[in-house]
Tab-separated table of C-alpha atoms in Angstrom:
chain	number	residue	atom	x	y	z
I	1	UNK	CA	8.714	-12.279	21.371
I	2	UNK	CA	10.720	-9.948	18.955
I	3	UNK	CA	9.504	-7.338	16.203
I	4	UNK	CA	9.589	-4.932	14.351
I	5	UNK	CA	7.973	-1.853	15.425
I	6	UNK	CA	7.465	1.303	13.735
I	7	UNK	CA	7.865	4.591	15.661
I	8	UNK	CA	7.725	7.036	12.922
I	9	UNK	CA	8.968	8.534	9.309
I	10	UNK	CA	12.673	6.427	9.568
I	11	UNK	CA	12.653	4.999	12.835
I	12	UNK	CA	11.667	1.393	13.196
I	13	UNK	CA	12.902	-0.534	16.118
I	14	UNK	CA	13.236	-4.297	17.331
I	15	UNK	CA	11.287	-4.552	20.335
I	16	UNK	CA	9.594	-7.523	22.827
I	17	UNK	CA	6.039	-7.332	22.727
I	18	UNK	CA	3.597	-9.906	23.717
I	19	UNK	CA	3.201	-12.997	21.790
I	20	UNK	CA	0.255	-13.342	19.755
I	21	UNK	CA	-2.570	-15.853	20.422
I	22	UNK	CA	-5.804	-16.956	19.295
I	23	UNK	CA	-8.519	-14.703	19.269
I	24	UNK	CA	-10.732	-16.513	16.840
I	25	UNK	CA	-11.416	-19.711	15.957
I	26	UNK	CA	-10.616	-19.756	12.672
I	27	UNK	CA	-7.067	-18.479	13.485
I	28	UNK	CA	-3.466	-19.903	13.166
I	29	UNK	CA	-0.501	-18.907	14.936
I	30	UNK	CA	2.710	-19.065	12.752
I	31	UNK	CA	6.143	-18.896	14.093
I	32	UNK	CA	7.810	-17.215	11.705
I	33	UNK	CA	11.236	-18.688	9.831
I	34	UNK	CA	11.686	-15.982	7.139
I	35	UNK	CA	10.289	-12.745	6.263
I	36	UNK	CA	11.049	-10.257	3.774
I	37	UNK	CA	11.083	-6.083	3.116
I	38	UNK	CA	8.919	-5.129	0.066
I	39	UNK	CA	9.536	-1.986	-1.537
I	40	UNK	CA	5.450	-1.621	-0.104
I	41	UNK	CA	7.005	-1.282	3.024
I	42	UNK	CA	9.633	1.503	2.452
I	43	UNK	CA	6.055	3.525	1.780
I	44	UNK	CA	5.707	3.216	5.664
I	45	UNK	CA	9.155	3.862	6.788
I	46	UNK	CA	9.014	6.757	4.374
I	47	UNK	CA	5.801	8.006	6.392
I	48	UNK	CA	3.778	8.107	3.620
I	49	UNK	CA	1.126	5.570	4.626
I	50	UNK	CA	-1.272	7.234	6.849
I	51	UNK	CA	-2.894	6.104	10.042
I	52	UNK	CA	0.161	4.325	11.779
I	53	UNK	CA	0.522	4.237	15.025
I	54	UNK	CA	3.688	3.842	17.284
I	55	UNK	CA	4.433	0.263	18.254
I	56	UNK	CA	2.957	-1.153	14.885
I	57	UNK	CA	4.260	-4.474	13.870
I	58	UNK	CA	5.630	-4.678	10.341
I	59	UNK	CA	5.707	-7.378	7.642
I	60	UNK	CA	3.498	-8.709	4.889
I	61	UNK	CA	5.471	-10.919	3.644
I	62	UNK	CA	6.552	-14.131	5.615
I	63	UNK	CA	6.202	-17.827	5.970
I	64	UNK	CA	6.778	-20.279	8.809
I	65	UNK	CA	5.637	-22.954	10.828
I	66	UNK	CA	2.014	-23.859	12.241
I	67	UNK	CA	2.150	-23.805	16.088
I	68	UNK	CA	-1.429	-23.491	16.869
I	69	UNK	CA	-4.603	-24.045	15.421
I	70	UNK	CA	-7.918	-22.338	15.985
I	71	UNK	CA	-10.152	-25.409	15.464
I	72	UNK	CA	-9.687	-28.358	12.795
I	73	UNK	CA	-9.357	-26.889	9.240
I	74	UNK	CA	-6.957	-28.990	7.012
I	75	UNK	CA	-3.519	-27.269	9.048
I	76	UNK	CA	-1.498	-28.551	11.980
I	77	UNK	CA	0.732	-27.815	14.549
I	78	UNK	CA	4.067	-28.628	12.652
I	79	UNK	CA	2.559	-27.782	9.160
I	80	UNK	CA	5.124	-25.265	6.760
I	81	UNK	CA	3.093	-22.955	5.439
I	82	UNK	CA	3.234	-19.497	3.136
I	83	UNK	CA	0.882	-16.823	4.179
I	84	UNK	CA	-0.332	-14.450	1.386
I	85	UNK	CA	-0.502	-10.181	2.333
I	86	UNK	CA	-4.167	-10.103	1.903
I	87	UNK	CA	-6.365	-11.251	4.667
I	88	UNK	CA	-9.497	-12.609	3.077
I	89	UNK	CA	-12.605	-14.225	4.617
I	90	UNK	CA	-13.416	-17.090	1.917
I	91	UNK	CA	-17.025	-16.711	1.693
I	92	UNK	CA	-18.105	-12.977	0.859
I	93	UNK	CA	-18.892	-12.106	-2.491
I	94	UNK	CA	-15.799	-10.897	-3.450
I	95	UNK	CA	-14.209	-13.917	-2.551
I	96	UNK	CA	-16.215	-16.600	-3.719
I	97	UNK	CA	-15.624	-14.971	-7.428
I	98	UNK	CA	-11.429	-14.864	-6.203
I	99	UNK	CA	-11.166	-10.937	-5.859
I	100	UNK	CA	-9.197	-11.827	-1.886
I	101	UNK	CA	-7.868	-8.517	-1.942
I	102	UNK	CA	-11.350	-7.193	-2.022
I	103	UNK	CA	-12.803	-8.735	0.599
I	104	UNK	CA	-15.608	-7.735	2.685
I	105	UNK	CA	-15.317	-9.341	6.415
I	106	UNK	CA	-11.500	-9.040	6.867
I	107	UNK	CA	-10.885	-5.092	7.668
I	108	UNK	CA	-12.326	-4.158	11.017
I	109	UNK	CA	-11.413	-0.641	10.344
I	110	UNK	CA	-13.635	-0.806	6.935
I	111	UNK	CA	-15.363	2.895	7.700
I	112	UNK	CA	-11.917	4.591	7.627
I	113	UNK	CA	-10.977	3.179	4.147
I	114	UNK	CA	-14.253	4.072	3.036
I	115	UNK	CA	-14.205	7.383	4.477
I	116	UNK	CA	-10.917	7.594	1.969
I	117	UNK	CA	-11.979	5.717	-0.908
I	118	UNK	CA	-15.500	5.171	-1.005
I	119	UNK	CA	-15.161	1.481	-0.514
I	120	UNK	CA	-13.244	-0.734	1.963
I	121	UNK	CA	-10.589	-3.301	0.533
I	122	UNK	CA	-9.386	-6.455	2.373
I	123	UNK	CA	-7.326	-6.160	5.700
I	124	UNK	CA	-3.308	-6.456	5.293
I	125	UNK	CA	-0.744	-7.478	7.588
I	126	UNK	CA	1.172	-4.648	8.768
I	127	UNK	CA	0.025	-2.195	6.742
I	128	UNK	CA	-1.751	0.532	8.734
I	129	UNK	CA	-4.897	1.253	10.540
I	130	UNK	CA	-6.283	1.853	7.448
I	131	UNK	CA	-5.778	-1.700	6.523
I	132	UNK	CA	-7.195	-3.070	10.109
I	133	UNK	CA	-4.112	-2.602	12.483
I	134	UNK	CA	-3.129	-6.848	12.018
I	135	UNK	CA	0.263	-7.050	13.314
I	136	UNK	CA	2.496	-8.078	10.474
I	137	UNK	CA	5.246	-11.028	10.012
I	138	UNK	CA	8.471	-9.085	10.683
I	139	UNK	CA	8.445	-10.987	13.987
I	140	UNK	CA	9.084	-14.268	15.984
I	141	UNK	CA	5.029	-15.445	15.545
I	142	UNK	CA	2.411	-13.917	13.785
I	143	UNK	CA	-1.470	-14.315	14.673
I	144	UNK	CA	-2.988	-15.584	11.005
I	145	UNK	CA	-7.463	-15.112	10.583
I	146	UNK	CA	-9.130	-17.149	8.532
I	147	UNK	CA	-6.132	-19.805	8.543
I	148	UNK	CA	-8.403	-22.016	6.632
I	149	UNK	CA	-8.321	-19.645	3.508
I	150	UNK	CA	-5.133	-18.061	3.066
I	151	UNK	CA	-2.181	-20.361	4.188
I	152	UNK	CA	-0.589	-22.292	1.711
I	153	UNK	CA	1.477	-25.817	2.922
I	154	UNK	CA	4.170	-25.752	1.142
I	155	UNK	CA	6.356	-29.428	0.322
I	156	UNK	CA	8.977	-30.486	1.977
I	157	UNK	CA	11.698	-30.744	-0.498
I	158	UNK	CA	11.332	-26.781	-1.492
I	159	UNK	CA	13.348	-24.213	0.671
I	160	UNK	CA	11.784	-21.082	2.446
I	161	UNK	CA	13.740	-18.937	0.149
I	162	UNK	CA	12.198	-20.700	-2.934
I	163	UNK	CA	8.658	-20.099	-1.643
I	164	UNK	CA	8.728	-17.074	0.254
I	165	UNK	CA	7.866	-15.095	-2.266
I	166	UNK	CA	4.420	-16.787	-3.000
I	167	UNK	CA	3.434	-14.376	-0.402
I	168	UNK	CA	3.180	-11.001	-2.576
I	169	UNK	CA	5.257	-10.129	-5.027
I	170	UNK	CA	6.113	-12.962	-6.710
I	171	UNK	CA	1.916	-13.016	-7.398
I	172	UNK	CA	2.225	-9.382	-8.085
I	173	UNK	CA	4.369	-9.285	-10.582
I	174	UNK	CA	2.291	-12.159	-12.426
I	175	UNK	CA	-0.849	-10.137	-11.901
I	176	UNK	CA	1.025	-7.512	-13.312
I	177	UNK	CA	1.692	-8.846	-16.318
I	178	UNK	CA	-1.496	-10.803	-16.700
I	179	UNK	CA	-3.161	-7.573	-16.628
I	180	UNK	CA	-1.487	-6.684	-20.031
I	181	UNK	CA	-3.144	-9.611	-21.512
I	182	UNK	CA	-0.350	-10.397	-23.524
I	183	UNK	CA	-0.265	-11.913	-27.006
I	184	UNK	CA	2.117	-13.937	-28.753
I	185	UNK	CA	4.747	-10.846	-30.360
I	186	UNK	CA	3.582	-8.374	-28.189
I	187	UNK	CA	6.302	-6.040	-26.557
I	188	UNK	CA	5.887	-5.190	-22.308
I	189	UNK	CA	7.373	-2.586	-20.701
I	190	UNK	CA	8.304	-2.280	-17.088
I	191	UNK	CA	8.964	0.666	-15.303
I	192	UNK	CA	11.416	-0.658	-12.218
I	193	UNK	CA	13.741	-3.338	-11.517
I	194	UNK	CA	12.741	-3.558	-8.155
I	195	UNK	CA	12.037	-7.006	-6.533
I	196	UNK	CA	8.514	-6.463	-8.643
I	197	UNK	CA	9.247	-5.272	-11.415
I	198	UNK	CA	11.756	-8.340	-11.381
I	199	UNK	CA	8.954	-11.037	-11.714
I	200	UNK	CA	6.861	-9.141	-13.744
I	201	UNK	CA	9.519	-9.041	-16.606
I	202	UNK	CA	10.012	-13.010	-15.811
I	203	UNK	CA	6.118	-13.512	-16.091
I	204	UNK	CA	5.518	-11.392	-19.014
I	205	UNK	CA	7.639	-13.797	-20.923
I	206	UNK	CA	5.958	-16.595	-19.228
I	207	UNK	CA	2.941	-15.421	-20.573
I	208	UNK	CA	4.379	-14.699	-23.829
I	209	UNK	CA	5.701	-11.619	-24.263
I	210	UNK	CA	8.185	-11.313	-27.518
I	211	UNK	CA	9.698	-8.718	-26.210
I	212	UNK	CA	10.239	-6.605	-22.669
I	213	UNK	CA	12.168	-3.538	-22.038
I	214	UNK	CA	13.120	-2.566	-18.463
I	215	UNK	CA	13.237	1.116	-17.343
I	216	UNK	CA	15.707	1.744	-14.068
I	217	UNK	CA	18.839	3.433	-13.072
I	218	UNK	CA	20.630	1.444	-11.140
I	219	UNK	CA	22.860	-0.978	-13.135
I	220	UNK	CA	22.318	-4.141	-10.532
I	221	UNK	CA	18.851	-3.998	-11.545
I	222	UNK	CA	18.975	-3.378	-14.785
I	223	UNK	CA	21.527	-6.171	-15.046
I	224	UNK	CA	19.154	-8.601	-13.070
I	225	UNK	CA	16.457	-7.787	-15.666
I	226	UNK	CA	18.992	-8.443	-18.575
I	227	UNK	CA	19.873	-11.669	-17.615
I	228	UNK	CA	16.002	-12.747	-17.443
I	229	UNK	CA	16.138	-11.413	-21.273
I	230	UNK	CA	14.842	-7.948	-21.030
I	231	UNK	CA	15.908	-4.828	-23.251
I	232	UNK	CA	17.122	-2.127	-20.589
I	233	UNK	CA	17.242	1.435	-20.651
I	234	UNK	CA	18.869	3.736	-17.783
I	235	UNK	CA	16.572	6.773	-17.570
I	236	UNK	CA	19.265	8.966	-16.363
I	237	UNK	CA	21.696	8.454	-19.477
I	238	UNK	CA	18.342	8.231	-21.542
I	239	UNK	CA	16.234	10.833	-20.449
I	240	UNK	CA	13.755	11.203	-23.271
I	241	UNK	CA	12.269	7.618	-22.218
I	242	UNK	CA	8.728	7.973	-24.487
I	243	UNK	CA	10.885	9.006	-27.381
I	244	UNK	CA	13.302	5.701	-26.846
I	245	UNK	CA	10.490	3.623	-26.672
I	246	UNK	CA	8.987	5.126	-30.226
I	247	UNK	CA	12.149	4.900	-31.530
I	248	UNK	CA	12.708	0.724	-30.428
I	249	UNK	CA	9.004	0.033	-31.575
I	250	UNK	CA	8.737	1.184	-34.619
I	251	UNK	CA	6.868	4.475	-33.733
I	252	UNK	CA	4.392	2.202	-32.315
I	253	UNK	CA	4.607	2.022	-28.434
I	254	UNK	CA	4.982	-0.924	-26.016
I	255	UNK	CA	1.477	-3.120	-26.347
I	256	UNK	CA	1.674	-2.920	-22.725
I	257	UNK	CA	3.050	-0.968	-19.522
I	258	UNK	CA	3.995	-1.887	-16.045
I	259	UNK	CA	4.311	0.507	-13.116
I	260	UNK	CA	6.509	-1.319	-10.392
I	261	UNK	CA	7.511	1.797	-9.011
I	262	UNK	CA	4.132	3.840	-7.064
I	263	UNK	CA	3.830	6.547	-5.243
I	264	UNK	CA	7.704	7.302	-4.324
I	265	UNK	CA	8.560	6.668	-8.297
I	266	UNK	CA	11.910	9.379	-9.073
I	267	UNK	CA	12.692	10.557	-12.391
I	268	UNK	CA	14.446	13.394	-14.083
I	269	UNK	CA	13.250	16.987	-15.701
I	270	UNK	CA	10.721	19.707	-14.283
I	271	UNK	CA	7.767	17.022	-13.468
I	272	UNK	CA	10.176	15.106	-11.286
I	273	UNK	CA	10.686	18.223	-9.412
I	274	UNK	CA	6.828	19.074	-9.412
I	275	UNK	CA	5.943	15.986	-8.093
I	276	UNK	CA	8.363	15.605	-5.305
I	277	UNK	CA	7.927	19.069	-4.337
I	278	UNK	CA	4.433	18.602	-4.030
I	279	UNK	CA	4.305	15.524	-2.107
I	280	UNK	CA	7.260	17.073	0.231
I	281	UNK	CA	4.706	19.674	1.130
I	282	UNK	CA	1.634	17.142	1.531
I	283	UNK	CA	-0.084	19.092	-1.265
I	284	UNK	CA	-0.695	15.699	-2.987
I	285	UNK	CA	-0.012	12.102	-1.689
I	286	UNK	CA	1.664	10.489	-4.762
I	287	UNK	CA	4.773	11.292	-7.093
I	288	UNK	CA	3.539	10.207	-10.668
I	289	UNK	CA	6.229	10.595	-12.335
I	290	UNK	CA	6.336	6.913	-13.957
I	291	UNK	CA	2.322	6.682	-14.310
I	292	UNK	CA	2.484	10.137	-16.532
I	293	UNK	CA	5.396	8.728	-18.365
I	294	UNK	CA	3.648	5.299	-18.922
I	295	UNK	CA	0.484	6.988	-20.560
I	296	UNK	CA	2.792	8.986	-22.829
I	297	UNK	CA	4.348	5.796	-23.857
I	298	UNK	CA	2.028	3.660	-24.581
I	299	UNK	CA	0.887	2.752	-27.737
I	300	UNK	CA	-3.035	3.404	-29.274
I	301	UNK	CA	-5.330	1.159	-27.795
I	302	UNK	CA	-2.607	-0.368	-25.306
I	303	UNK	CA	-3.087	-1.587	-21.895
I	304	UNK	CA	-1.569	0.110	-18.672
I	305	UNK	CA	-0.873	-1.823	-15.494
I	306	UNK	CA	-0.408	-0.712	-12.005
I	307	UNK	CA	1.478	-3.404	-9.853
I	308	UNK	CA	2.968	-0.059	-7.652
I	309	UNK	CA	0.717	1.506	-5.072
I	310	UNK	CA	-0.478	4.577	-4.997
I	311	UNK	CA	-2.819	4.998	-2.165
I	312	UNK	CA	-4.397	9.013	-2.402
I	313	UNK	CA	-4.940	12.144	-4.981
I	314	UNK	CA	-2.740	13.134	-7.566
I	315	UNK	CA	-2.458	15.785	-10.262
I	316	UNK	CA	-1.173	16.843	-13.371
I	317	UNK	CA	-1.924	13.496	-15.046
I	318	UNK	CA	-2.652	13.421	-18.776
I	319	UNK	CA	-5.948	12.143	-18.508
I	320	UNK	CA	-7.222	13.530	-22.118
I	321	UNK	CA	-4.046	11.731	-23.855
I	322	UNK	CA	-5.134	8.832	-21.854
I	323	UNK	CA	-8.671	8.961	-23.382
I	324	UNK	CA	-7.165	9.951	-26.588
I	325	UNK	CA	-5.536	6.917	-26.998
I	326	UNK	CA	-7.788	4.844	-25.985
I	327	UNK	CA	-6.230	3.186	-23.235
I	328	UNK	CA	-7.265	0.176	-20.975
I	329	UNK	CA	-6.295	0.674	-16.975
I	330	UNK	CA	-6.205	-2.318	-15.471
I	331	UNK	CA	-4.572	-1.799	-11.313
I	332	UNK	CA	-4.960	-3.334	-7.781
I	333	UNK	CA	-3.904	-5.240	-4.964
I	334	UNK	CA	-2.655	-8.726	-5.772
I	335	UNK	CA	-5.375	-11.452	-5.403
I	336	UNK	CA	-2.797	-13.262	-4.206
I	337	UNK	CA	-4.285	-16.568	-3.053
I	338	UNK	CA	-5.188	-17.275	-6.602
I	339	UNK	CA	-1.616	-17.669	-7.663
I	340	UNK	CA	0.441	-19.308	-4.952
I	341	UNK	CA	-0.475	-23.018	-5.725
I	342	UNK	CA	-0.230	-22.105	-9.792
I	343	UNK	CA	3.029	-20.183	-9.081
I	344	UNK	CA	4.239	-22.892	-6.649
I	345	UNK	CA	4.017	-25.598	-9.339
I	346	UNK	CA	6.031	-22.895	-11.894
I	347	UNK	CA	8.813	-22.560	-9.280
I	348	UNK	CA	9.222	-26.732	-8.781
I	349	UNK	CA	9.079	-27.143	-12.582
I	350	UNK	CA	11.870	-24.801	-12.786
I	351	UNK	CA	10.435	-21.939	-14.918
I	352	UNK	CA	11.147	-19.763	-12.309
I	353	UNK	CA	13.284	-19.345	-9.618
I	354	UNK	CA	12.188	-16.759	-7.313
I	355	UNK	CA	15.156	-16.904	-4.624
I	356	UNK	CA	17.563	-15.298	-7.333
I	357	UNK	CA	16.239	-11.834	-6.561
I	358	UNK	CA	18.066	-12.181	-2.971
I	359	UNK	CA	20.741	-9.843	-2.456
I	360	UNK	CA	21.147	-9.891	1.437
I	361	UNK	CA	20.297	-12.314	4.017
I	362	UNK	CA	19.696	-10.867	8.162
I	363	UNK	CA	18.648	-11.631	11.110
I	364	UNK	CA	15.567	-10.045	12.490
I	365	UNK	CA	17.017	-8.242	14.987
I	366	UNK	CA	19.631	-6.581	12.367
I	367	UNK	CA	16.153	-5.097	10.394
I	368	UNK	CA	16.424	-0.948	11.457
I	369	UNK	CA	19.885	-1.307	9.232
I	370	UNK	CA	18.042	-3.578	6.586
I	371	UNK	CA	15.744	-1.343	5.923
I	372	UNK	CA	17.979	1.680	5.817
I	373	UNK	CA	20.107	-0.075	3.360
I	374	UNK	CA	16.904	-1.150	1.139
I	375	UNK	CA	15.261	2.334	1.178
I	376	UNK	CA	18.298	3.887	0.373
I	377	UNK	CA	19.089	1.520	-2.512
I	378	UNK	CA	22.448	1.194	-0.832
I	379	UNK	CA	24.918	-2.202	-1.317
I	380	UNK	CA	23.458	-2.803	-4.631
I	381	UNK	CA	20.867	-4.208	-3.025
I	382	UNK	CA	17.706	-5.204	-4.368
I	383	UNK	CA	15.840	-7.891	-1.834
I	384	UNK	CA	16.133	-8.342	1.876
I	385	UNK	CA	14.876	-11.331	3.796
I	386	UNK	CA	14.777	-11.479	7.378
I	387	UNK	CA	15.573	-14.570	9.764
I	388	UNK	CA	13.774	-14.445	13.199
């Protein structure tokens, strides 16, 4: 079959490699009819993601069709499902109380995470070594374990592009806003207009945000974000972004903040610099420009949310402001399986429509030049999917 393989910082390649099969009985094997780059990914191509290893298959998020089944577990050959990024086990502690992303049984490289973090978190599809080595879904067929947990059949009368999404960040930009726990009047806002960022503005006012301001530069985001009814502001013509923030609340501060940027987040001034520099030179793993921003922003007693990963140590952060103020950190992988059917039903109502955050549309094999264009923010482009 064909996929995507990654053979270092910038170089990923379409390549044949053996088709997957089933190792497990609990397995599926998906052939794969769309696939997407998330900005999660660019974090690999970037080579900031440690533990890769040539030949890795990318992808975590995808959807496609059931061509094999382990043994008899609800799924069938023929059956359209949409796989969430998390690989989760069903029945370890974590689990059972629907923390997927935390599961115990699904990372076979568990020591290595722990070794970094002190705990292990769920495995991921084609996200690293770190993460178990699964091969992900930028590819012809994917191997799914435990396909009696995490697939999600979708209906018939609902297009790939509607529900593709379902698979990460259309969940993680709910989370994200859920996080805030929002009430009625309260203002959100969101740092990037990434594909993220995107649904987390959308779901803020789902939940019932009065108001949410959207922080980017680049003016086919920030238009995207406008239309969904957010207040925008372009960091680069307004640089002094905590002081805009005062000024449009009052004095107060946004109730809430989203990070949809990470660990690659750019900015302007002397910390911009500091951080970059610093991660350039592997003296830290992380560019916090946005999280140090967001903690400066936020109001007394407000709630910060991480939807953007950040995966090692970082400095300079204004931890005693932080504590000053009183503020509530709430961060994470997505525990995505608890939101696709609840999202699903939001997308056939009509509240929202994921597929509008689709900019370009290209075959697998044309992915080395998707994902230079998507890294590079380049064709005002803001989502990529992916047709094997």
């Amino acid at each position: 079959m064909k996929a995507l393989c990654w053979y270092g910082s910038g170089d990923v390649r379409v390549e044949t490699v053996p088709d997957p099969h089933i190792i497990n009985p609990r397995d599926i094997i998906v052939r794969v009819t769309l696939t997407a780059i998330c900005g999660s990914d660019v974090h690999l191509y970037d080579g900031f993601v440690p533990s890769m290893q040539r030949g890795d298959i990318l992808g975590h998020e995808f959807m496609g069709e059931v061509v094999e089944v382990g043994h008899e577990n609800g799924l069938k050959a023929g059956d359209r499902v949409v796989v969430p990024f998390p690989i989760a086990c069903g029945h370890c502690y974590f689990c059972q109380n629907q923390l997927y992303s935390s599961c115990d049984n699904s990372n076979p490289n568990a020591a290595a995470l722990e070794a970094l973090q002190g705990y292990s978190a769920a495995g991921l599809f084609g996200y690293s070594h770190l993460y178990g080595g699964y091969a992900g879904g930028q590819a012809e067929y994917v191997r799914v374990p435990f396909g009696d947990v995490g697939p999600l059949k979708v209906p018939d009368n609902m297009s790939d592009e509607q529900v593709l999404f379902l698979s990460d960040i259309l969940p993680t930009g709910y989370f994200a806003a859920e996080n805030c726990q929002i009430k009625p009047g309260d203002t959100i806002a969101v740092w990037g207009c990434g594909p993220v960022g995107q649904f987390a503005i959308r779901s803020a006012f789902l939940l019932g945000a009065a108001r949410v301001v959207a922080i980017d530069r680049f003016p086919e985001r920030l238009g995207l974000a406008q239309k969904a009814g957010a207040e925008i502001i372009d960091y680069e013509e307004q640089h002094d972004i905590v002081e805009c923030l005062k000024e449009i609340t009052g004095g107060v501060g946004p109730d809430a903040c989203i990070d949809a940027v990470g660990l690659e987040a750019h900015g302007t001034g002397i910390g911009y610099l500091y951080d970059r520099s610093k991660q350039m030179l592997r003296l830290q793993m992380d560019r916090p420009t946005a999280l140090r921003e967001i903690i400066q922003a936020c109001r007394k007693n407000g709630t910060v949310s991480l939807a953007g990963v950040y995966i090692g140590l970082i400095d300079s952060m204004p931890l005693g402001m932080a504590f000053g103020k009183g503020l509530t950190f709430k961060m994470g992988q997505t525990h995505a399986h608890r939101y696709m059917r609840p999202l699903l039903e939001k997308i056939s109502s009509g509240d929202i429509n994921p597929a509008e955050i689709i900019t370009h549309r290209m075959r697998l094999d044309e992915a080395p030049e998707a994902y230079r264009i998507f890294a590079n923010k380049e064709d005002k482009c803001i989502k990529v999917v992916l047709r094997p």
